[in-house]
PDB file of C-alpha atoms in Angstrom:
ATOM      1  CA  UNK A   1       4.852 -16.941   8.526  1.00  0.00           C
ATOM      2  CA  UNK A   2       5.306 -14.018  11.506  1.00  0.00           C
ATOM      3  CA  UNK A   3       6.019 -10.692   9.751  1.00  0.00           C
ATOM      4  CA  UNK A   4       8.339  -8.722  11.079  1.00  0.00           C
ATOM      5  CA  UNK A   5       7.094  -4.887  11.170  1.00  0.00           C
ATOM      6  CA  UNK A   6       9.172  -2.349  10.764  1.00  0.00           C
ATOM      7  CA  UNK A   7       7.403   1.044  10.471  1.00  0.00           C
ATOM      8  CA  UNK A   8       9.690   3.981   9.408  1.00  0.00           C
ATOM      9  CA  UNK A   9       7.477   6.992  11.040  1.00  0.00           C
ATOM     10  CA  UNK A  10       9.049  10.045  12.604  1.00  0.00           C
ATOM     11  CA  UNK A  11       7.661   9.695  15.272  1.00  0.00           C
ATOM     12  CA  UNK A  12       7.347  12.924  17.707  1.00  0.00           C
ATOM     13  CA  UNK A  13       8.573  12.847  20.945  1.00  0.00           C
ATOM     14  CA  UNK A  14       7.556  16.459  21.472  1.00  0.00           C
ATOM     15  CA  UNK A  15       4.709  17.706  24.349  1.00  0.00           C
ATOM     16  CA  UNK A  16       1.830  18.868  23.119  1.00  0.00           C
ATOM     17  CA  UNK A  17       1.131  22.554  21.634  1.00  0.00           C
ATOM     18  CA  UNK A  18       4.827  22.570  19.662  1.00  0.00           C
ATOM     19  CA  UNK A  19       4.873  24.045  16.618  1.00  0.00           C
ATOM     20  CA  UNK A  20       3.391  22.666  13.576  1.00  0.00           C
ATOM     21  CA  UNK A  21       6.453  21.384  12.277  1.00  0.00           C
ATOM     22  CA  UNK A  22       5.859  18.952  15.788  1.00  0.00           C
ATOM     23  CA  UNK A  23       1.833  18.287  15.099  1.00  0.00           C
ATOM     24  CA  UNK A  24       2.886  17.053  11.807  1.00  0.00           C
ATOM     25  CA  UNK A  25       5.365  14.782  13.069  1.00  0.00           C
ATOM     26  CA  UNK A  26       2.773  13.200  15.596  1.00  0.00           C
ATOM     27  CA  UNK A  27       0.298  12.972  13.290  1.00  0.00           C
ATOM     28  CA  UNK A  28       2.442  11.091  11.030  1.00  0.00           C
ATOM     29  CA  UNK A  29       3.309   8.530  13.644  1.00  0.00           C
ATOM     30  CA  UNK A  30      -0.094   7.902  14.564  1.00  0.00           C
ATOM     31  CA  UNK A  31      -0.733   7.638  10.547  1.00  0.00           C
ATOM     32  CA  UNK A  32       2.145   5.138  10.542  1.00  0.00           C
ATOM     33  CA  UNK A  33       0.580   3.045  13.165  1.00  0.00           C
ATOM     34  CA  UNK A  34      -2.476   2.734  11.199  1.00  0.00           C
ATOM     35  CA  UNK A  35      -0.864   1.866   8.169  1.00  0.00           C
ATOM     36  CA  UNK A  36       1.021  -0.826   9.893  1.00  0.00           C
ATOM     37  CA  UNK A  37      -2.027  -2.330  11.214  1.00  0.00           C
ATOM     38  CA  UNK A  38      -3.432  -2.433   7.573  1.00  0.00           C
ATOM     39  CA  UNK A  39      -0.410  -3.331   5.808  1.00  0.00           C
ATOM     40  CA  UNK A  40      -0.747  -6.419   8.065  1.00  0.00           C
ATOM     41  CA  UNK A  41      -4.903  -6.539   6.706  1.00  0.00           C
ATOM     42  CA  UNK A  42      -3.538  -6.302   3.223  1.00  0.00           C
ATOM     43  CA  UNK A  43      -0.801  -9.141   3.914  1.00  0.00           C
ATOM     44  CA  UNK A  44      -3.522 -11.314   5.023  1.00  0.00           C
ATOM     45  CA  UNK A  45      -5.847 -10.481   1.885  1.00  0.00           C
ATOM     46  CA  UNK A  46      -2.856 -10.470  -0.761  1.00  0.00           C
ATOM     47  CA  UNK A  47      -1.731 -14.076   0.553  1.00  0.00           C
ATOM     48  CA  UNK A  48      -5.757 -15.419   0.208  1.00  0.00           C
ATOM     49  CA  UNK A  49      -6.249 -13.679  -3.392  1.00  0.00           C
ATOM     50  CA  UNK A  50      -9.305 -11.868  -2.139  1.00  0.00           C
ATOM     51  CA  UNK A  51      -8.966  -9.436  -4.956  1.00  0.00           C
ATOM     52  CA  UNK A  52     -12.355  -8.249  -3.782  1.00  0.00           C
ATOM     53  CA  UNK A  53     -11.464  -7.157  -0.652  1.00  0.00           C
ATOM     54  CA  UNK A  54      -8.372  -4.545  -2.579  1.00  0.00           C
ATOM     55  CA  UNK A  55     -11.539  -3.547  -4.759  1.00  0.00           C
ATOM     56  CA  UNK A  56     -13.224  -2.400  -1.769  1.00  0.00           C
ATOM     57  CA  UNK A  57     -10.617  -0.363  -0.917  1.00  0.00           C
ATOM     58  CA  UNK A  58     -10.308   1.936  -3.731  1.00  0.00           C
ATOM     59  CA  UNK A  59     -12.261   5.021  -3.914  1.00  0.00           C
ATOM     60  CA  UNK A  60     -15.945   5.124  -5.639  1.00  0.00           C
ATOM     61  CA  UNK A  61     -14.505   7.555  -8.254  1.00  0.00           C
ATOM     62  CA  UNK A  62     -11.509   5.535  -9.150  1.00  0.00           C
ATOM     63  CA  UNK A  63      -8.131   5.514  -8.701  1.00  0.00           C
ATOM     64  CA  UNK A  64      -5.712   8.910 -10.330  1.00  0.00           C
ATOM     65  CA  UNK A  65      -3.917   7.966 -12.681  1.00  0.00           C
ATOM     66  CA  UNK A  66      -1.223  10.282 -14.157  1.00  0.00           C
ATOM     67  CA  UNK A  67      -3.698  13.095 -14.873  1.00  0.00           C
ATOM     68  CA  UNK A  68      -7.057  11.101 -15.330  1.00  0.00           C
ATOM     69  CA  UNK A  69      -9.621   8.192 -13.689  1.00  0.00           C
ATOM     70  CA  UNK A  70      -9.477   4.352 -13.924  1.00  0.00           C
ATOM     71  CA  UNK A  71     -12.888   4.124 -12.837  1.00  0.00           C
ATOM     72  CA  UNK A  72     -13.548   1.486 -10.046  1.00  0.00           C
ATOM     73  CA  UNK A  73     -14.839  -1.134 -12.096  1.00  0.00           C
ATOM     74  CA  UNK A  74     -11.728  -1.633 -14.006  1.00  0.00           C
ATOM     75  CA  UNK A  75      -9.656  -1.370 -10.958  1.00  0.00           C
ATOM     76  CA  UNK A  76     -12.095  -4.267  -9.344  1.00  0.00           C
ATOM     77  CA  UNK A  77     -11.430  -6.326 -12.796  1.00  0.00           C
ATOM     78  CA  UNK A  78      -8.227  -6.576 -12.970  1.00  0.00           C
ATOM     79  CA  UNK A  79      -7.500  -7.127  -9.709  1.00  0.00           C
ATOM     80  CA  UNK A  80      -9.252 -10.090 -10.387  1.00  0.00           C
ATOM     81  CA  UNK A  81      -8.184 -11.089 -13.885  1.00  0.00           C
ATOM     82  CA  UNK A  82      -5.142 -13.363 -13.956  1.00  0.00           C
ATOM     83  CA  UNK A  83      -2.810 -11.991 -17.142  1.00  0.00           C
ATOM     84  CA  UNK A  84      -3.413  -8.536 -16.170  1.00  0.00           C
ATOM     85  CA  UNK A  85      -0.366  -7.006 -14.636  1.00  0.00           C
ATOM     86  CA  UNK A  86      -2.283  -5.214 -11.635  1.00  0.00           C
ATOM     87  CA  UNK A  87      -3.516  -9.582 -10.836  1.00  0.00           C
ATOM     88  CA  UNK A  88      -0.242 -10.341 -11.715  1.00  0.00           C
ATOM     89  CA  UNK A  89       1.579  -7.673  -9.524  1.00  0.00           C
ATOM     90  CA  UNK A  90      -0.242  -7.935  -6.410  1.00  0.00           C
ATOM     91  CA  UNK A  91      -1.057 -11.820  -6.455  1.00  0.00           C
ATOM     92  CA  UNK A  92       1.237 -13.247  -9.147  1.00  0.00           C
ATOM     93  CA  UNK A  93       1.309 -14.616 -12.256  1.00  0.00           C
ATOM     94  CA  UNK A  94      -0.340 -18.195 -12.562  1.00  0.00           C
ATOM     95  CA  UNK A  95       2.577 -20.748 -13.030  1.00  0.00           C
ATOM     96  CA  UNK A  96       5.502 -18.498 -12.033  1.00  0.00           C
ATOM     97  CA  UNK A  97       7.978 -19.793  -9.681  1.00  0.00           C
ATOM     98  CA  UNK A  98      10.197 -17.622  -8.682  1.00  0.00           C
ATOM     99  CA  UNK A  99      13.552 -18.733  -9.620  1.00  0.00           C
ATOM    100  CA  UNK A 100      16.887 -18.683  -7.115  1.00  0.00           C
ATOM    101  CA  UNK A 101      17.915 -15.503  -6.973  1.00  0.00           C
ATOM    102  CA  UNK A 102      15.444 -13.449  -8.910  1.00  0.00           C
ATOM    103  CA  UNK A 103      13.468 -10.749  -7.208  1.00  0.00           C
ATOM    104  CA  UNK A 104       9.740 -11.789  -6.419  1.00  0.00           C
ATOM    105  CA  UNK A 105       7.327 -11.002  -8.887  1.00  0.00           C
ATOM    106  CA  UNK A 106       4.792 -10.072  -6.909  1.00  0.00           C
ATOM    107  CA  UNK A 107       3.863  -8.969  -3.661  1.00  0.00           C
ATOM    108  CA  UNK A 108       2.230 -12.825  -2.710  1.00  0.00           C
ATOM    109  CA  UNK A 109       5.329 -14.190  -3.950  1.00  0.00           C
ATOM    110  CA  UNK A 110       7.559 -11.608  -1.639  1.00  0.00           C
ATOM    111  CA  UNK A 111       5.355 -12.078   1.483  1.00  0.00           C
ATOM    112  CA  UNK A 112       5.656 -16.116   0.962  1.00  0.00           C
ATOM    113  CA  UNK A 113       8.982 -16.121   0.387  1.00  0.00           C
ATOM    114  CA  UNK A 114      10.422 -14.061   3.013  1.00  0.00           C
ATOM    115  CA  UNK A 115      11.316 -14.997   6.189  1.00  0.00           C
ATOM    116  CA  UNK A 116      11.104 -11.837   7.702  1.00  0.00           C
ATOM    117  CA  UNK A 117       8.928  -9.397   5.547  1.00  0.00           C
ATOM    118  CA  UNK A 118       8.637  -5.718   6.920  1.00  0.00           C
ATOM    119  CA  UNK A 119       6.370  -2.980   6.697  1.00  0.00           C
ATOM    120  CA  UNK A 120       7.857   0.319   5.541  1.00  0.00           C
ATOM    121  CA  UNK A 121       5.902   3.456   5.605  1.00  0.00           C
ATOM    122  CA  UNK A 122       6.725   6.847   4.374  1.00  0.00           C
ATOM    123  CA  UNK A 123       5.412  10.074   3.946  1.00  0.00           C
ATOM    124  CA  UNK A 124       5.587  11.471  -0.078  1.00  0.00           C
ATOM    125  CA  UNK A 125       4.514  15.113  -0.216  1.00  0.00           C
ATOM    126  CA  UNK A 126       1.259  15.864  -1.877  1.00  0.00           C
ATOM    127  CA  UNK A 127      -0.752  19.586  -1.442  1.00  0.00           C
ATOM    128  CA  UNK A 128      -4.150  17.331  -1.137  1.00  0.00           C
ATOM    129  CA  UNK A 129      -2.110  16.068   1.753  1.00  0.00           C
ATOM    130  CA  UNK A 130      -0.049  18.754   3.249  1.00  0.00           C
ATOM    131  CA  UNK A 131       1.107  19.456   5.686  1.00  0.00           C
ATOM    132  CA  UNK A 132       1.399  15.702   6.835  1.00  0.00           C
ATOM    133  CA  UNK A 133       2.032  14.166   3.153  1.00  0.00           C
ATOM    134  CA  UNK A 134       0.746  10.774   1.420  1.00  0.00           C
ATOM    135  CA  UNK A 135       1.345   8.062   3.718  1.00  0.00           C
ATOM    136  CA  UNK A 136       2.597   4.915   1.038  1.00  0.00           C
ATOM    137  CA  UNK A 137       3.434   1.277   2.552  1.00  0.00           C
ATOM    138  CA  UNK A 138       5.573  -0.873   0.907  1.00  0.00           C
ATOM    139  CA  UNK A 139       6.777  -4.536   1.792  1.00  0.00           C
ATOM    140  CA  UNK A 140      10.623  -4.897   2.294  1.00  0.00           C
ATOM    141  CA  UNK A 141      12.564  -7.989   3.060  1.00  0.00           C
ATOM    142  CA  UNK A 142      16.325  -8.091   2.861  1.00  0.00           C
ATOM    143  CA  UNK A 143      17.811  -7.202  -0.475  1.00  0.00           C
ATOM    144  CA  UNK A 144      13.936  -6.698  -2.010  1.00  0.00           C
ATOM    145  CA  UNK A 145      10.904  -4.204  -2.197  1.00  0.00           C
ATOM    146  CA  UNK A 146       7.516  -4.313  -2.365  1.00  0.00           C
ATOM    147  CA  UNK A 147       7.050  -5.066  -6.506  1.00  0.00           C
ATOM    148  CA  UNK A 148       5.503  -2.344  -8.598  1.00  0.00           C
ATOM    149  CA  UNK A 149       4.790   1.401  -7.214  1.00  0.00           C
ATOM    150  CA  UNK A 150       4.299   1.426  -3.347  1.00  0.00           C
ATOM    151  CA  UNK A 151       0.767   1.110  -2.233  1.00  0.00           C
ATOM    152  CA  UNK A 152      -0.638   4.710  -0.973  1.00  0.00           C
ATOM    153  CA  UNK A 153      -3.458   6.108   0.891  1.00  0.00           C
ATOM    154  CA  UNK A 154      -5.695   8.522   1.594  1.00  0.00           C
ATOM    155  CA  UNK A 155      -8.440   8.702   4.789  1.00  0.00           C
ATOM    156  CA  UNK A 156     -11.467   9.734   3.812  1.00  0.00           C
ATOM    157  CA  UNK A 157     -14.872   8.830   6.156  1.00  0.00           C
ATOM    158  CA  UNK A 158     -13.021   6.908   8.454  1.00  0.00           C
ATOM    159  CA  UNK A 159     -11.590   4.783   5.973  1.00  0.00           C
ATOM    160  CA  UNK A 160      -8.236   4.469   4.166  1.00  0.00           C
ATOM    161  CA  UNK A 161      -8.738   4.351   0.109  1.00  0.00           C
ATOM    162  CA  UNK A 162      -5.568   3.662  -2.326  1.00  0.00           C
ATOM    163  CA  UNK A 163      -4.988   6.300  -4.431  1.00  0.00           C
ATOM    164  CA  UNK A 164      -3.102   6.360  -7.673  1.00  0.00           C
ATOM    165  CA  UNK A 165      -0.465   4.094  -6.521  1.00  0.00           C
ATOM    166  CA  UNK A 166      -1.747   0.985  -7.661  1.00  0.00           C
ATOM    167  CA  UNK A 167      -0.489   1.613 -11.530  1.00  0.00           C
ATOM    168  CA  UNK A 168       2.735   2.726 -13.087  1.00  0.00           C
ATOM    169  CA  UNK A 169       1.329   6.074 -13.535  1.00  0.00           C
ATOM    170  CA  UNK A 170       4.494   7.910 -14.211  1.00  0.00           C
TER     171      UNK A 170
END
């Protein structure tokens, strides 16, 4: 299925040495790039079920959480545990067709049933983040979003790491 990529950056068209106002605005172009590259990674793991590989992605600690820590372990476990609504959100539920008309259930079920599934990324402001923001990527397709809380980063080593986006924290 191609995936259409759609990648909402503002993207600076300034020379270098503006003003910070313009560094931000590169930087969060070449941020969306990156997270366009690995919202394509993520498509490709979602689609297989490699819950391991989204368990390698989140941060040694844990994920935040309104205030506290999942620690990684239960992160990796229900990722991996059909029933649990983190399986259930990202992969699907087991037996559950989506109906005609009803908005996908989860983010395997929006990416296969799309024709043309984008990849939207925005900025959400966070001080651990300023002055660039949160980057969060979310999977859009006409009329529908990405199921569940967008799915946001942080770059830490090299390496982007979900943050507390993965439960409905709020």
């Amino acid at each position: 299925m191609p995936l259409a990529v759609l990648a909402l950056l503002l993207a600076a068209a300034q020379a270098p040495g503006g003003t910070a106002a313009d560094a931000a605005d590169r930087r969060r172009a070449e941020i969306g790039r990156e997270l366009v590259r690995l919202g394509e990674q993520l498509r490709r793991q979602i689609l297989a079920g490699d819950a391991s590989a989204l368990a390698a992605r989140v941060p040694p600690d844990g994920l935040r959480c309104a205030g506290r820590l999942v620690p990684r372990a239960r992160v990796a476990r229900d990722l991996a545990t059909p029933g649990s609504w983190l399986h259930d959100t990202l992969f699907g539920a087991p037996h559950a067709p989506r109906t005609g008309g009803a908005p996908p259930s989860s983010v395997a079920q929006l990416l296969r049933g799309s024709p043309d599934v984008a990849i939207a990324v925005s900025f959400v402001r966070d001080p651990r983040a300023a002055p660039v923001g949160r980057p969060c990527l979310e999977y859009r397709a006409k009329g529908v979003a990405t199921p569940g809380p967008p799915l946001c980063f942080e770059q830490e080593g090299g390496k982007w790491w979900f943050t507390e986006s993965l439960y409905p924290c709020g």
